[in-house]
Amino acid sequence: MDFMTLLLTVSAIGWLALAGDASDNIPGIKGVGEKTALDLLHKFGSLDNLYDNIDSPDIRDSLRNKLISGKDSAYMSQTLARICREVPLGLTLEEVRTNPMDKARARELFIRYEFSGFIKRFGITEEAATPVKPAELTLFDVVDELPWNDAPVMDAPAAPAEESTEAITSADLATLPRGRYAVAYEDCVLTLCREGKLYTCPAEDTAAVIAFLTAEGNTFVTHDAKNLYHRLHADGIPFAAVDFDIMLAAYALNSGMGNFDLDRIAVTYLGSTPPAEAIRCFEPLCDTLTAELGKTAQMGVFRDMEMPLAAVLFDMERIGFKVDRDSIYKYGLVLDTYAADLESRIYTYSGKPFNINSPKQLGEILFETLMLPTDKKTKTGYSTSAEVLEKLKKYHPIIEDILEYRQVTKLKSTYVDGLLKVADEAGLVHTTFKQTGTATGRLSSAEPNLQNIPIRTELGRELRKFFIPTAEGRVLIDADYSQIELRLLADIAGDTAMREAFVSGFDIHTDTASRVFGVDKDHVTVELRKKAKAINFGIMYGMGEHSLSEDLHISRAEAKSYIDSYLSSYPDINRYLDEIIKTAYEQGYVTTKLGRRRFIPELAESNKMRKKFGERVAMNSPIQGTAADIMKIAMI
């Protein structure tokens, strides 16, 4: 009989009385383990019977001594383990009986709060439910409901009277009527849906498929157009002209949704999860999202930016970026040697080898062996974050080497090893650009992230040399917008002083340093310009005096005086920041110059820290979002 089966045959209370349970502070008897307790109860049945037969030859002498000395603890533990059954609850057993799930009510609840995963988990996808709209989010004191809640309650899309599926051949595609089709493609099968009728077509004749997809009068709806383009292209079907991407439409409507899976979008905008053949909900979603885009003035953002950009990103991902694999490998050996030298120096300082990458071991070396100053030790040990180490630089040379070691090993593992791992035989790296990855409208990149190749350190800059043209006789051109976000701040805020500085071609950070620190422009030092740069970007991102003092290593009083001086030097910036926060509280969102909305639910929270975060988002999003919009337009 195994342990678990045996456990089920004995009294759990008696077992706990003997073995105890540290998590519930039940001591049991010292020296009596779980298996011994189980064996005793299996033989004697109960604690009372065990002690009535304490002299039994079945109990060895050493165990008998433990039982005798621990008798009081055993009976106390039995009392602790026994559930009190005399509490006057005022309920009968019948009244607390578990009832079957009310699936209709559960479905309504799950839909209202967008728990689309629960609908599938509890197997209630097909249950009937009263149609509901998305959760009533009464987020703002001055606005009863968010803009997308103004729409009337939407019924779940009614299924066509006769849903049918027809298997067709590639040749049959030419006979289908022109019009709008929902489209999906997987495993060499093209799936189409039009007005509730489903068509499945093996794509063995790629020419016929291309002719259908590019035929005049045909338009196509899908979820995640870029992914569809990759699937088609892999099978020799060069098509990248979907007319309506459900995922991108939902992103244009509310970039803060975070999750743009089809299930989430369908629950949010149709009040139901997709049917088994998910493509059947594409057309109803297209209609609903089109109406919402029109009501919220986001159609231009969707149609003129996001949709054409999907094709651009598909091309970029498909083509890839070539890297010099051999040179990267050799650079990795250089980094290994450098890391080994740093490791040796660190061990010399510490007096013994240890795991430098272990925060626990590093903390013990720094704060117990070398006795460097620190805040008190927490439950998890000493903090060895970069911020903490920066403050310790002046106390011991080991700190510089540790920071350098972290940088070198990060370069090796993340970038050298990472790039070699994902580069194909031709040396091409194919990243994935996430078009819906940020709430601001910015693009993000993953697997690998090509948007964070280091540039601030000399070692990091070496990596950029290994990104090369795809062919001899070609060069790479690196182009960037000069101080785009500060220029946008000057433009959006309408600040005359800052605009004049840009128009005149004068360095904006030098101009700021001159104004804030009260020195002539010709006498602005490198250090003063560096501080002014931190203030320029800090103000734009809603940085307060505490963060600025930490950033510049100055007192909070000095940081406050810098911020006050800055805002008096650029008065329209101050006015803009005040007005945009007020607008965000009134509307629940802010917009970029090109009309993209960013909803800020944090402004409605009672937590002051979250509310302050929302205010910083309100200040920054119109600028950061407009910069992203400009970049997208340029890419298109």
mmCIF file of N, CA, C and O in Angstrom, residues 353-413:
data_model
loop_
_atom_site.group_PDB
_atom_site.id
_atom_site.type_symbol
_atom_site.label_atom_id
_atom_site.label_comp_id
_atom_site.label_asym_id
_atom_site.label_seq_id
_atom_site.Cartn_x
_atom_site.Cartn_y
_atom_site.Cartn_z
ATOM 1 N N PRO A 353 37.020 33.161 -4.198
ATOM 2 C CA PRO A 353 36.083 33.069 -5.322
ATOM 3 C C PRO A 353 34.647 32.916 -4.835
ATOM 4 O O PRO A 353 34.399 32.383 -3.748
ATOM 5 N N PHE A 354 33.716 33.397 -5.596
ATOM 6 C CA PHE A 354 32.286 33.266 -5.298
ATOM 7 C C PHE A 354 31.522 33.476 -6.592
ATOM 8 O O PHE A 354 32.105 33.846 -7.623
ATOM 9 N N ASN A 355 30.225 33.247 -6.565
ATOM 10 C CA ASN A 355 29.381 33.424 -7.752
ATOM 11 C C ASN A 355 28.999 34.900 -7.859
ATOM 12 O O ASN A 355 28.123 35.374 -7.140
ATOM 13 N N ILE A 356 29.644 35.612 -8.764
ATOM 14 C CA ILE A 356 29.415 37.055 -8.911
ATOM 15 C C ILE A 356 27.979 37.335 -9.340
ATOM 16 O O ILE A 356 27.420 38.390 -9.030
ATOM 17 N N ASN A 357 27.366 36.389 -10.040
ATOM 18 C CA ASN A 357 25.995 36.581 -10.529
ATOM 19 C C ASN A 357 24.936 36.258 -9.478
ATOM 20 O O ASN A 357 23.750 36.403 -9.745
ATOM 21 N N SER A 358 25.366 35.820 -8.300
ATOM 22 C CA SER A 358 24.417 35.513 -7.221
ATOM 23 C C SER A 358 24.276 36.738 -6.318
ATOM 24 O O SER A 358 25.229 37.108 -5.628
ATOM 25 N N PRO A 359 23.099 37.387 -6.308
ATOM 26 C CA PRO A 359 22.910 38.552 -5.432
ATOM 27 C C PRO A 359 23.199 38.231 -3.967
ATOM 28 O O PRO A 359 23.750 39.055 -3.242
ATOM 29 N N LYS A 360 22.849 37.012 -3.530
ATOM 30 C CA LYS A 360 23.067 36.624 -2.134
ATOM 31 C C LYS A 360 24.560 36.571 -1.809
ATOM 32 O O LYS A 360 25.019 37.171 -0.824
ATOM 33 N N GLN A 361 25.320 35.867 -2.656
ATOM 34 C CA GLN A 361 26.756 35.743 -2.405
ATOM 35 C C GLN A 361 27.479 37.075 -2.570
ATOM 36 O O GLN A 361 28.373 37.417 -1.789
ATOM 37 N N LEU A 362 27.064 37.836 -3.573
ATOM 38 C CA LEU A 362 27.679 39.151 -3.796
ATOM 39 C C LEU A 362 27.409 40.079 -2.615
ATOM 40 O O LEU A 362 28.298 40.796 -2.161
ATOM 41 N N GLY A 363 26.169 40.048 -2.109
ATOM 42 C CA GLY A 363 25.816 40.880 -0.965
ATOM 43 C C GLY A 363 26.662 40.549 0.258
ATOM 44 O O GLY A 363 27.114 41.436 0.989
ATOM 45 N N GLU A 364 26.879 39.252 0.483
ATOM 46 C CA GLU A 364 27.682 38.838 1.632
ATOM 47 C C GLU A 364 29.132 39.317 1.504
ATOM 48 O O GLU A 364 29.743 39.755 2.482
ATOM 49 N N ILE A 365 29.668 39.259 0.276
ATOM 50 C CA ILE A 365 31.042 39.725 0.054
ATOM 51 C C ILE A 365 31.145 41.230 0.292
ATOM 52 O O ILE A 365 32.041 41.709 1.004
ATOM 53 N N LEU A 366 30.228 41.987 -0.292
ATOM 54 C CA LEU A 366 30.299 43.449 -0.216
ATOM 55 C C LEU A 366 30.037 43.979 1.195
ATOM 56 O O LEU A 366 30.738 44.876 1.668
ATOM 57 N N PHE A 367 29.015 43.405 1.842
ATOM 58 C CA PHE A 367 28.536 44.032 3.079
ATOM 59 C C PHE A 367 28.939 43.298 4.369
ATOM 60 O O PHE A 367 28.793 43.843 5.456
ATOM 61 N N GLU A 368 29.446 42.064 4.217
ATOM 62 C CA GLU A 368 29.900 41.343 5.405
ATOM 63 C C GLU A 368 31.413 41.132 5.387
ATOM 64 O O GLU A 368 32.082 41.296 6.411
ATOM 65 N N THR A 369 31.947 40.787 4.215
ATOM 66 C CA THR A 369 33.400 40.605 4.121
ATOM 67 C C THR A 369 34.124 41.947 4.001
ATOM 68 O O THR A 369 35.052 42.232 4.752
ATOM 69 N N LEU A 370 33.688 42.786 3.037
ATOM 70 C CA LEU A 370 34.347 44.074 2.806
ATOM 71 C C LEU A 370 33.761 45.198 3.656
ATOM 72 O O LEU A 370 34.303 46.300 3.683
ATOM 73 N N MET A 371 32.620 44.918 4.306
ATOM 74 C CA MET A 371 31.999 45.864 5.241
ATOM 75 C C MET A 371 31.670 47.213 4.590
ATOM 76 O O MET A 371 31.836 48.273 5.196
ATOM 77 N N LEU A 372 31.174 47.182 3.356
ATOM 78 C CA LEU A 372 30.749 48.419 2.703
ATOM 79 C C LEU A 372 29.424 48.874 3.308
ATOM 80 O O LEU A 372 28.627 48.056 3.776
ATOM 81 N N PRO A 373 29.159 50.191 3.312
ATOM 82 C CA PRO A 373 27.915 50.697 3.923
ATOM 83 C C PRO A 373 26.687 50.226 3.165
ATOM 84 O O PRO A 373 26.687 50.150 1.934
ATOM 85 N N THR A 374 25.617 49.909 3.909
ATOM 86 C CA THR A 374 24.386 49.445 3.270
ATOM 87 C C THR A 374 23.197 49.711 4.172
ATOM 88 O O THR A 374 23.353 49.942 5.374
ATOM 89 N N ASP A 375 22.028 49.705 3.578
ATOM 90 C CA ASP A 375 20.811 49.704 4.381
ATOM 91 C C ASP A 375 20.716 48.344 5.062
ATOM 92 O O ASP A 375 21.401 47.391 4.685
ATOM 93 N N LYS A 376 19.839 48.227 6.032
ATOM 94 C CA LYS A 376 19.736 46.968 6.769
ATOM 95 C C LYS A 376 19.337 45.815 5.856
ATOM 96 O O LYS A 376 18.644 46.007 4.849
ATOM 97 N N LYS A 377 19.760 44.645 6.217
ATOM 98 C CA LYS A 377 19.479 43.435 5.452
ATOM 99 C C LYS A 377 17.998 43.095 5.521
ATOM 100 O O LYS A 377 17.385 43.165 6.585
ATOM 101 N N THR A 378 17.404 42.744 4.371
ATOM 102 C CA THR A 378 15.996 42.359 4.327
ATOM 103 C C THR A 378 15.875 40.843 4.369
ATOM 104 O O THR A 378 16.873 40.126 4.411
ATOM 105 N N LYS A 379 14.629 40.347 4.312
ATOM 106 C CA LYS A 379 14.394 38.896 4.334
ATOM 107 C C LYS A 379 15.058 38.200 3.154
ATOM 108 O O LYS A 379 15.475 37.050 3.234
ATOM 109 N N THR A 380 15.124 38.907 2.026
ATOM 110 C CA THR A 380 15.694 38.307 0.819
ATOM 111 C C THR A 380 17.188 38.567 0.700
ATOM 112 O O THR A 380 17.817 38.145 -0.261
ATOM 113 N N GLY A 381 17.770 39.261 1.659
ATOM 114 C CA GLY A 381 19.203 39.536 1.628
ATOM 115 C C GLY A 381 19.496 40.990 1.285
ATOM 116 O O GLY A 381 18.618 41.846 1.317
ATOM 117 N N TYR A 382 20.745 41.255 0.935
ATOM 118 C CA TYR A 382 21.165 42.618 0.587
ATOM 119 C C TYR A 382 20.809 42.913 -0.876
ATOM 120 O O TYR A 382 20.896 42.042 -1.738
ATOM 121 N N SER A 383 20.455 44.168 -1.140
ATOM 122 C CA SER A 383 20.232 44.574 -2.523
ATOM 123 C C SER A 383 21.574 44.848 -3.187
ATOM 124 O O SER A 383 22.437 45.529 -2.614
ATOM 125 N N THR A 384 21.753 44.292 -4.393
ATOM 126 C CA THR A 384 22.975 44.551 -5.163
ATOM 127 C C THR A 384 22.604 45.080 -6.544
ATOM 128 O O THR A 384 23.251 44.785 -7.541
ATOM 129 N N SER A 385 21.513 45.850 -6.603
ATOM 130 C CA SER A 385 21.064 46.416 -7.875
ATOM 131 C C SER A 385 22.082 47.421 -8.391
ATOM 132 O O SER A 385 22.960 47.895 -7.649
ATOM 133 N N ALA A 386 21.962 47.768 -9.671
ATOM 134 C CA ALA A 386 22.873 48.739 -10.283
ATOM 135 C C ALA A 386 22.817 50.069 -9.544
ATOM 136 O O ALA A 386 23.842 50.743 -9.354
ATOM 137 N N GLU A 387 21.609 50.445 -9.115
ATOM 138 C CA GLU A 387 21.441 51.704 -8.395
ATOM 139 C C GLU A 387 22.223 51.699 -7.086
ATOM 140 O O GLU A 387 22.886 52.685 -6.731
ATOM 141 N N VAL A 388 22.160 50.583 -6.367
ATOM 142 C CA VAL A 388 22.894 50.459 -5.102
ATOM 143 C C VAL A 388 24.398 50.489 -5.359
ATOM 144 O O VAL A 388 25.162 51.170 -4.664
ATOM 145 N N LEU A 389 24.840 49.745 -6.374
ATOM 146 C CA LEU A 389 26.277 49.672 -6.663
ATOM 147 C C LEU A 389 26.830 51.025 -7.102
ATOM 148 O O LEU A 389 27.976 51.368 -6.765
ATOM 149 N N GLU A 390 26.036 51.795 -7.856
ATOM 150 C CA GLU A 390 26.501 53.114 -8.288
ATOM 151 C C GLU A 390 26.845 53.991 -7.087
ATOM 152 O O GLU A 390 27.813 54.754 -7.112
ATOM 153 N N LYS A 391 26.047 53.879 -6.034
ATOM 154 C CA LYS A 391 26.284 54.692 -4.838
ATOM 155 C C LYS A 391 27.523 54.235 -4.065
ATOM 156 O O LYS A 391 28.058 54.976 -3.235
ATOM 157 N N LEU A 392 27.969 52.994 -4.322
ATOM 158 C CA LEU A 392 29.111 52.439 -3.581
ATOM 159 C C LEU A 392 30.442 52.612 -4.305
ATOM 160 O O LEU A 392 31.491 52.229 -3.782
ATOM 161 N N LYS A 393 30.389 53.194 -5.518
ATOM 162 C CA LYS A 393 31.608 53.320 -6.323
ATOM 163 C C LYS A 393 32.760 53.970 -5.564
ATOM 164 O O LYS A 393 33.920 53.557 -5.680
ATOM 165 N N LYS A 394 32.445 54.993 -4.795
ATOM 166 C CA LYS A 394 33.498 55.771 -4.124
ATOM 167 C C LYS A 394 34.127 55.035 -2.945
ATOM 168 O O LYS A 394 35.156 55.462 -2.421
ATOM 169 N N TYR A 395 33.541 53.912 -2.534
ATOM 170 C CA TYR A 395 34.033 53.219 -1.342
ATOM 171 C C TYR A 395 35.045 52.114 -1.640
ATOM 172 O O TYR A 395 35.855 51.782 -0.780
ATOM 173 N N HIS A 396 34.978 51.524 -2.846
ATOM 174 C CA HIS A 396 35.883 50.392 -3.108
ATOM 175 C C HIS A 396 35.997 50.153 -4.619
ATOM 176 O O HIS A 396 34.995 50.198 -5.337
ATOM 177 N N PRO A 397 37.220 49.876 -5.113
ATOM 178 C CA PRO A 397 37.402 49.646 -6.566
ATOM 179 C C PRO A 397 36.713 48.385 -7.076
ATOM 180 O O PRO A 397 36.542 48.235 -8.288
ATOM 181 N N ILE A 398 36.332 47.474 -6.188
ATOM 182 C CA ILE A 398 35.657 46.249 -6.648
ATOM 183 C C ILE A 398 34.342 46.568 -7.340
ATOM 184 O O ILE A 398 33.904 45.837 -8.242
ATOM 185 N N ILE A 399 33.707 47.680 -6.960
ATOM 186 C CA ILE A 399 32.392 48.018 -7.514
ATOM 187 C C ILE A 399 32.470 48.290 -9.006
ATOM 188 O O ILE A 399 31.640 47.805 -9.788
ATOM 189 N N GLU A 400 33.476 49.059 -9.426
ATOM 190 C CA GLU A 400 33.647 49.344 -10.862
ATOM 191 C C GLU A 400 33.796 48.052 -11.643
ATOM 192 O O GLU A 400 33.210 47.880 -12.721
ATOM 193 N N ASP A 401 34.593 47.130 -11.100
ATOM 194 C CA ASP A 401 34.820 45.861 -11.801
ATOM 195 C C ASP A 401 33.562 45.012 -11.858
ATOM 196 O O ASP A 401 33.303 44.326 -12.856
ATOM 197 N N ILE A 402 32.747 45.053 -10.799
ATOM 198 C CA ILE A 402 31.500 44.276 -10.796
ATOM 199 C C ILE A 402 30.539 44.835 -11.839
ATOM 200 O O ILE A 402 29.916 44.078 -12.598
ATOM 201 N N LEU A 403 30.401 46.152 -11.890
ATOM 202 C CA LEU A 403 29.519 46.770 -12.891
ATOM 203 C C LEU A 403 30.001 46.465 -14.304
ATOM 204 O O LEU A 403 29.204 46.174 -15.202
ATOM 205 N N GLU A 404 31.315 46.521 -14.506
ATOM 206 C CA GLU A 404 31.882 46.211 -15.822
ATOM 207 C C GLU A 404 31.668 44.739 -16.157
ATOM 208 O O GLU A 404 31.335 44.382 -17.292
ATOM 209 N N TYR A 405 31.826 43.876 -15.167
ATOM 210 C CA TYR A 405 31.632 42.434 -15.366
ATOM 211 C C TYR A 405 30.188 42.148 -15.792
ATOM 212 O O TYR A 405 29.956 41.339 -16.703
ATOM 213 N N ARG A 406 29.246 42.801 -15.138
ATOM 214 C CA ARG A 406 27.836 42.612 -15.513
ATOM 215 C C ARG A 406 27.588 43.037 -16.953
ATOM 216 O O ARG A 406 26.875 42.371 -17.699
ATOM 217 N N GLN A 407 28.180 44.159 -17.334
ATOM 218 C CA GLN A 407 27.987 44.647 -18.701
ATOM 219 C C GLN A 407 28.566 43.674 -19.722
ATOM 220 O O GLN A 407 27.941 43.358 -20.733
ATOM 221 N N VAL A 408 29.764 43.202 -19.441
ATOM 222 C CA VAL A 408 30.445 42.302 -20.381
ATOM 223 C C VAL A 408 29.695 40.981 -20.521
ATOM 224 O O VAL A 408 29.480 40.482 -21.643
ATOM 225 N N THR A 409 29.289 40.385 -19.393
ATOM 226 C CA THR A 409 28.588 39.102 -19.460
ATOM 227 C C THR A 409 27.201 39.257 -20.087
ATOM 228 O O THR A 409 26.706 38.343 -20.753
ATOM 229 N N LYS A 410 26.579 40.429 -19.898
ATOM 230 C CA LYS A 410 25.288 40.704 -20.546
ATOM 231 C C LYS A 410 25.465 40.790 -22.065
ATOM 232 O O LYS A 410 24.672 40.226 -22.829
ATOM 233 N N LEU A 411 26.510 41.481 -22.497
ATOM 234 C CA LEU A 411 26.789 41.571 -23.932
ATOM 235 C C LEU A 411 27.006 40.186 -24.532
ATOM 236 O O LEU A 411 26.511 39.872 -25.614
ATOM 237 N N LYS A 412 27.737 39.358 -23.806
ATOM 238 C CA LYS A 412 28.054 38.024 -24.325
ATOM 239 C C LYS A 412 26.801 37.153 -24.401
ATOM 240 O O LYS A 412 26.515 36.536 -25.453
ATOM 241 N N SER A 413 26.046 37.079 -23.311
ATOM 242 C CA SER A 413 24.911 36.150 -23.273
ATOM 243 C C SER A 413 23.725 36.642 -24.105
ATOM 244 O O SER A 413 23.140 35.876 -24.875
#
